């Protein structure tokens, strides 16, 4: 039992059983600690004095090339896009895990606002599964290690004071969307850098799901093809799906 909508069937327990087609990705936000918070004294929020040595097997460019482009893009334009950042094998491994979670009904309808407490299908239609809902799988552990390396490198290079990150898997069934928005909430400055990773190995233009970001130089469209990643400043880049 439950209702039907473009985003899938929703059970009485709030789980969403999504159709087999759709755009699959991972969304994450790096967060800072508010000024005056005792956690500001924690080493995790400090500037790192050396670049972290990280060489994940699924990364196509060298770590040095990736971090140089990431830092330059964020500092110059507020965003950095990386088509084909992840290997095809890694893309399919993550996709397989997400398909398994989808089959189990683990995804829930996404909401808007703090804690995503407000359901608004007219604004956002994806289903999500938050990291931390279960223990780490091998692919989630690899994603986590990579994100930790990104956090430390951005602290070293851009002095952002990033404290932690939050992230979730997302699936956009056919006909769904997310209207234009900023990732940073009004009155809450913790979200500093956002990123989206895509795991759609067989994507083509007719599938849709393009991410549209608004920059100082105009609109940029990012196709959700497998292995693509984009990083952007949470308070400066409006975007929509």
mmCIF file of C-alpha atoms in Angstrom:
data_model
loop_
_atom_site.group_PDB
_atom_site.id
_atom_site.type_symbol
_atom_site.label_atom_id
_atom_site.label_comp_id
_atom_site.label_asym_id
_atom_site.label_seq_id
_atom_site.Cartn_x
_atom_site.Cartn_y
_atom_site.Cartn_z
ATOM 1 C CA UNK A 1 0.000 0.000 0.000
ATOM 2 C CA UNK A 2 1.008 3.601 -0.505
ATOM 3 C CA UNK A 3 0.737 6.340 -3.087
ATOM 4 C CA UNK A 4 2.067 6.463 -6.639
ATOM 5 C CA UNK A 5 4.022 9.345 -8.180
ATOM 6 C CA UNK A 6 6.708 9.850 -10.850
ATOM 7 C CA UNK A 7 9.370 9.267 -8.182
ATOM 8 C CA UNK A 8 8.208 5.719 -7.425
ATOM 9 C CA UNK A 9 5.842 3.914 -5.057
ATOM 10 C CA UNK A 10 6.045 5.039 -1.421
ATOM 11 C CA UNK A 11 5.151 2.536 1.284
ATOM 12 C CA UNK A 12 3.380 3.326 4.561
ATOM 13 C CA UNK A 13 6.801 3.142 6.275
ATOM 14 C CA UNK A 14 8.087 5.921 4.006
ATOM 15 C CA UNK A 15 10.369 3.729 1.905
ATOM 16 C CA UNK A 16 10.395 4.445 -1.822
ATOM 17 C CA UNK A 17 10.429 1.628 -4.362
ATOM 18 C CA UNK A 18 11.917 3.273 -7.436
ATOM 19 C CA UNK A 19 11.431 2.144 -11.032
ATOM 20 C CA UNK A 20 14.331 0.459 -12.786
ATOM 21 C CA UNK A 21 15.200 3.463 -14.967
ATOM 22 C CA UNK A 22 16.613 6.770 -13.786
ATOM 23 C CA UNK A 23 19.689 8.910 -13.219
ATOM 24 C CA UNK A 24 21.963 7.654 -10.445
ATOM 25 C CA UNK A 25 24.456 9.733 -8.491
ATOM 26 C CA UNK A 26 26.016 10.660 -5.178
ATOM 27 C CA UNK A 27 25.637 14.079 -3.571
ATOM 28 C CA UNK A 28 27.777 15.377 -0.747
ATOM 29 C CA UNK A 29 28.465 18.591 1.198
ATOM 30 C CA UNK A 30 31.678 19.478 3.036
ATOM 31 C CA UNK A 31 30.852 21.427 6.199
ATOM 32 C CA UNK A 32 32.669 23.912 8.411
ATOM 33 C CA UNK A 33 32.169 24.522 12.131
ATOM 34 C CA UNK A 34 30.394 27.756 13.207
ATOM 35 C CA UNK A 35 32.692 30.333 14.796
ATOM 36 C CA UNK A 36 32.816 30.013 18.564
ATOM 37 C CA UNK A 37 31.947 26.329 18.534
ATOM 38 C CA UNK A 38 34.338 24.332 20.786
ATOM 39 C CA UNK A 39 34.934 21.992 17.848
ATOM 40 C CA UNK A 40 36.931 24.781 16.171
ATOM 41 C CA UNK A 41 39.834 23.642 18.331
ATOM 42 C CA UNK A 42 39.640 20.118 16.930
ATOM 43 C CA UNK A 43 42.535 19.250 14.582
ATOM 44 C CA UNK A 44 40.060 18.263 11.861
ATOM 45 C CA UNK A 45 39.024 21.898 11.374
ATOM 46 C CA UNK A 46 42.609 23.177 11.234
ATOM 47 C CA UNK A 47 44.617 23.975 8.141
ATOM 48 C CA UNK A 48 46.579 20.882 7.149
ATOM 49 C CA UNK A 49 50.277 21.628 6.811
ATOM 50 C CA UNK A 50 51.027 19.093 4.085
ATOM 51 C CA UNK A 51 49.189 17.567 1.165
ATOM 52 C CA UNK A 52 47.672 14.185 1.928
ATOM 53 C CA UNK A 53 49.221 11.326 -0.045
ATOM 54 C CA UNK A 54 46.275 9.578 -1.658
ATOM 55 C CA UNK A 55 46.263 7.546 -4.837
ATOM 56 C CA UNK A 56 42.872 5.842 -5.168
ATOM 57 C CA UNK A 57 42.832 3.157 -7.840
ATOM 58 C CA UNK A 58 39.546 4.437 -9.302
ATOM 59 C CA UNK A 59 40.855 7.958 -10.048
ATOM 60 C CA UNK A 60 41.780 8.447 -13.725
ATOM 61 C CA UNK A 61 44.027 11.554 -13.490
ATOM 62 C CA UNK A 62 46.956 11.586 -11.090
ATOM 63 C CA UNK A 63 46.084 12.947 -7.637
ATOM 64 C CA UNK A 64 48.328 15.970 -8.257
ATOM 65 C CA UNK A 65 46.534 16.793 -11.520
ATOM 66 C CA UNK A 66 43.125 16.373 -9.912
ATOM 67 C CA UNK A 67 43.838 18.530 -6.860
ATOM 68 C CA UNK A 68 45.498 21.266 -8.915
ATOM 69 C CA UNK A 69 42.425 21.514 -11.187
ATOM 70 C CA UNK A 70 40.064 21.333 -8.211
ATOM 71 C CA UNK A 71 41.751 24.153 -6.295
ATOM 72 C CA UNK A 72 42.103 26.332 -9.406
ATOM 73 C CA UNK A 73 38.469 25.850 -10.385
ATOM 74 C CA UNK A 74 37.033 26.588 -6.943
ATOM 75 C CA UNK A 75 39.221 29.664 -6.406
ATOM 76 C CA UNK A 76 38.804 31.105 -9.914
ATOM 77 C CA UNK A 77 35.231 30.216 -10.906
ATOM 78 C CA UNK A 78 33.566 28.720 -7.834
ATOM 79 C CA UNK A 79 33.332 25.283 -9.453
ATOM 80 C CA UNK A 80 35.389 22.515 -11.049
ATOM 81 C CA UNK A 81 33.980 19.833 -13.366
ATOM 82 C CA UNK A 82 35.670 16.509 -14.134
ATOM 83 C CA UNK A 83 34.207 14.367 -16.931
ATOM 84 C CA UNK A 84 35.364 10.763 -16.569
ATOM 85 C CA UNK A 85 37.049 11.287 -13.196
ATOM 86 C CA UNK A 86 36.315 7.731 -12.026
ATOM 87 C CA UNK A 87 37.186 4.466 -13.746
ATOM 88 C CA UNK A 88 34.485 2.456 -15.512
ATOM 89 C CA UNK A 89 34.947 -0.454 -13.110
ATOM 90 C CA UNK A 90 34.410 1.761 -10.073
ATOM 91 C CA UNK A 91 31.336 3.367 -11.667
ATOM 92 C CA UNK A 92 29.755 -0.046 -12.211
ATOM 93 C CA UNK A 93 30.639 -1.214 -8.674
ATOM 94 C CA UNK A 94 28.908 1.789 -7.105
ATOM 95 C CA UNK A 95 25.959 1.443 -9.463
ATOM 96 C CA UNK A 96 25.581 -2.240 -8.530
ATOM 97 C CA UNK A 97 25.442 -1.309 -4.836
ATOM 98 C CA UNK A 98 22.844 1.387 -5.474
ATOM 99 C CA UNK A 99 20.732 -0.998 -7.547
ATOM 100 C CA UNK A 100 20.827 -3.491 -4.661
ATOM 101 C CA UNK A 101 19.718 -0.818 -2.189
ATOM 102 C CA UNK A 102 16.973 0.236 -4.585
ATOM 103 C CA UNK A 103 15.737 -3.363 -4.906
ATOM 104 C CA UNK A 104 15.566 -3.574 -1.105
ATOM 105 C CA UNK A 105 13.429 -0.407 -0.922
ATOM 106 C CA UNK A 106 16.153 1.419 1.034
ATOM 107 C CA UNK A 107 15.708 4.765 -0.741
ATOM 108 C CA UNK A 108 13.328 7.338 0.756
ATOM 109 C CA UNK A 109 11.654 10.363 -0.868
ATOM 110 C CA UNK A 110 13.943 13.374 -0.587
ATOM 111 C CA UNK A 111 12.758 16.500 1.203
ATOM 112 C CA UNK A 112 13.846 20.135 1.343
ATOM 113 C CA UNK A 113 15.130 22.369 4.138
ATOM 114 C CA UNK A 114 17.105 21.447 7.245
ATOM 115 C CA UNK A 115 16.845 17.753 7.927
ATOM 116 C CA UNK A 116 14.855 17.440 4.681
ATOM 117 C CA UNK A 117 11.741 17.434 6.851
ATOM 118 C CA UNK A 118 9.460 18.976 4.202
ATOM 119 C CA UNK A 119 8.341 16.740 1.324
ATOM 120 C CA UNK A 120 7.776 18.804 -1.824
ATOM 121 C CA UNK A 121 7.371 16.696 -5.004
ATOM 122 C CA UNK A 122 6.814 19.929 -6.937
ATOM 123 C CA UNK A 123 10.332 21.023 -6.001
ATOM 124 C CA UNK A 124 12.283 17.801 -5.736
ATOM 125 C CA UNK A 125 11.478 14.277 -6.912
ATOM 126 C CA UNK A 126 14.529 12.106 -6.255
ATOM 127 C CA UNK A 127 14.862 9.216 -3.835
ATOM 128 C CA UNK A 128 17.866 9.225 -1.476
ATOM 129 C CA UNK A 129 19.813 6.936 0.838
ATOM 130 C CA UNK A 130 22.074 8.675 3.380
ATOM 131 C CA UNK A 131 25.569 7.415 4.122
ATOM 132 C CA UNK A 132 25.742 6.235 7.720
ATOM 133 C CA UNK A 133 22.433 4.391 7.439
ATOM 134 C CA UNK A 134 24.432 1.146 7.583
ATOM 135 C CA UNK A 135 28.053 0.112 7.989
ATOM 136 C CA UNK A 136 30.511 0.864 5.206
ATOM 137 C CA UNK A 137 30.696 -1.382 2.179
ATOM 138 C CA UNK A 138 34.006 -1.619 0.254
ATOM 139 C CA UNK A 139 32.923 0.996 -2.331
ATOM 140 C CA UNK A 140 31.561 3.336 0.361
ATOM 141 C CA UNK A 141 34.837 3.012 2.261
ATOM 142 C CA UNK A 142 36.726 4.010 -0.906
ATOM 143 C CA UNK A 143 34.448 7.014 -1.437
ATOM 144 C CA UNK A 144 34.936 8.016 2.199
ATOM 145 C CA UNK A 145 38.729 7.817 1.985
ATOM 146 C CA UNK A 146 38.699 9.888 -1.205
ATOM 147 C CA UNK A 147 36.441 12.542 0.350
ATOM 148 C CA UNK A 148 38.660 12.752 3.417
ATOM 149 C CA UNK A 149 41.622 13.358 1.142
ATOM 150 C CA UNK A 150 39.677 16.097 -0.661
ATOM 151 C CA UNK A 151 38.706 17.705 2.660
ATOM 152 C CA UNK A 152 42.284 17.848 3.876
ATOM 153 C CA UNK A 153 43.674 19.114 0.598
ATOM 154 C CA UNK A 154 41.096 21.901 0.381
ATOM 155 C CA UNK A 155 41.912 22.920 3.953
ATOM 156 C CA UNK A 156 45.583 23.078 3.044
ATOM 157 C CA UNK A 157 45.174 24.946 -0.225
ATOM 158 C CA UNK A 158 42.171 27.232 0.350
ATOM 159 C CA UNK A 159 42.074 27.556 4.163
ATOM 160 C CA UNK A 160 38.413 26.537 4.283
ATOM 161 C CA UNK A 161 38.407 24.943 7.738
ATOM 162 C CA UNK A 162 36.285 22.036 6.534
ATOM 163 C CA UNK A 163 35.202 19.892 9.461
ATOM 164 C CA UNK A 164 33.333 16.913 8.038
ATOM 165 C CA UNK A 165 31.085 15.831 5.195
ATOM 166 C CA UNK A 166 27.592 14.453 4.746
ATOM 167 C CA UNK A 167 26.470 12.544 1.695
ATOM 168 C CA UNK A 168 23.788 10.415 0.124
ATOM 169 C CA UNK A 169 23.055 8.310 -2.925
ATOM 170 C CA UNK A 170 20.379 9.785 -5.218
ATOM 171 C CA UNK A 171 18.172 8.315 -7.917
ATOM 172 C CA UNK A 172 16.068 10.519 -10.213
ATOM 173 C CA UNK A 173 13.377 8.397 -11.901
ATOM 174 C CA UNK A 174 12.125 9.458 -15.313
ATOM 175 C CA UNK A 175 10.104 12.684 -15.161
ATOM 176 C CA UNK A 176 11.539 13.960 -11.854
ATOM 177 C CA UNK A 177 13.641 17.044 -11.192
ATOM 178 C CA UNK A 178 15.083 19.358 -8.532
ATOM 179 C CA UNK A 179 14.291 23.043 -9.023
ATOM 180 C CA UNK A 180 16.975 25.718 -8.827
ATOM 181 C CA UNK A 181 18.421 26.165 -5.328
ATOM 182 C CA UNK A 182 21.535 26.830 -3.245
ATOM 183 C CA UNK A 183 22.888 24.067 -1.011
ATOM 184 C CA UNK A 184 23.652 26.403 1.902
ATOM 185 C CA UNK A 185 20.657 27.021 4.154
ATOM 186 C CA UNK A 186 19.657 30.542 5.203
ATOM 187 C CA UNK A 187 21.098 31.237 8.655
ATOM 188 C CA UNK A 188 23.369 28.170 8.575
ATOM 189 C CA UNK A 189 26.832 28.677 7.068
ATOM 190 C CA UNK A 190 28.212 25.179 7.618
ATOM 191 C CA UNK A 191 27.820 23.845 4.071
ATOM 192 C CA UNK A 192 30.858 25.161 2.205
ATOM 193 C CA UNK A 193 31.637 22.904 -0.779
ATOM 194 C CA UNK A 194 29.170 20.661 -2.617
ATOM 195 C CA UNK A 195 29.862 17.873 -5.051
ATOM 196 C CA UNK A 196 27.938 15.474 -7.249
ATOM 197 C CA UNK A 197 29.306 12.179 -8.608
ATOM 198 C CA UNK A 198 27.521 10.318 -11.411
ATOM 199 C CA UNK A 199 27.314 6.535 -11.874
ATOM 200 C CA UNK A 200 25.449 6.139 -15.192
ATOM 201 C CA UNK A 201 27.789 4.111 -17.444
ATOM 202 C CA UNK A 202 25.357 3.874 -20.358
ATOM 203 C CA UNK A 203 23.934 7.399 -20.214
ATOM 204 C CA UNK A 204 22.979 9.183 -23.436
ATOM 205 C CA UNK A 205 21.495 12.615 -24.077
ATOM 206 C CA UNK A 206 17.926 11.346 -24.464
ATOM 207 C CA UNK A 207 18.013 10.089 -20.847
ATOM 208 C CA UNK A 208 18.035 13.674 -19.510
ATOM 209 C CA UNK A 209 19.097 14.409 -15.947
ATOM 210 C CA UNK A 210 21.564 17.174 -16.845
ATOM 211 C CA UNK A 211 22.819 19.301 -13.932
ATOM 212 C CA UNK A 212 22.537 23.022 -14.701
ATOM 213 C CA UNK A 213 24.712 25.389 -12.659
ATOM 214 C CA UNK A 214 24.613 29.205 -12.710
ATOM 215 C CA UNK A 215 28.059 30.805 -12.707
ATOM 216 C CA UNK A 216 29.325 34.370 -13.022
ATOM 217 C CA UNK A 217 29.963 33.627 -16.708
ATOM 218 C CA UNK A 218 26.569 32.110 -17.450
ATOM 219 C CA UNK A 219 24.858 28.725 -17.335
ATOM 220 C CA UNK A 220 26.958 25.555 -17.491
ATOM 221 C CA UNK A 221 25.405 22.156 -18.181
ATOM 222 C CA UNK A 222 27.003 19.022 -16.730
ATOM 223 C CA UNK A 223 25.871 15.734 -18.331
ATOM 224 C CA UNK A 224 25.379 12.940 -15.746
ATOM 225 C CA UNK A 225 27.555 10.459 -17.640
ATOM 226 C CA UNK A 226 29.284 7.705 -15.693
ATOM 227 C CA UNK A 227 32.397 8.818 -13.804
ATOM 228 C CA UNK A 228 31.692 12.557 -14.030
ATOM 229 C CA UNK A 229 32.165 14.667 -10.899
ATOM 230 C CA UNK A 230 31.586 18.328 -10.145
ATOM 231 C CA UNK A 231 32.598 20.379 -7.108
ATOM 232 C CA UNK A 232 31.206 23.860 -6.379
ATOM 233 C CA UNK A 233 30.885 26.436 -3.588
ATOM 234 C CA UNK A 234 27.653 25.784 -1.701
ATOM 235 C CA UNK A 235 26.767 29.454 -1.160
ATOM 236 C CA UNK A 236 27.627 30.795 -4.628
ATOM 237 C CA UNK A 237 26.409 28.344 -7.259
ATOM 238 C CA UNK A 238 22.628 27.963 -7.802
ATOM 239 C CA UNK A 239 21.874 24.717 -9.595
ATOM 240 C CA UNK A 240 19.023 22.481 -10.759
ATOM 241 C CA UNK A 241 18.388 19.028 -12.230
#
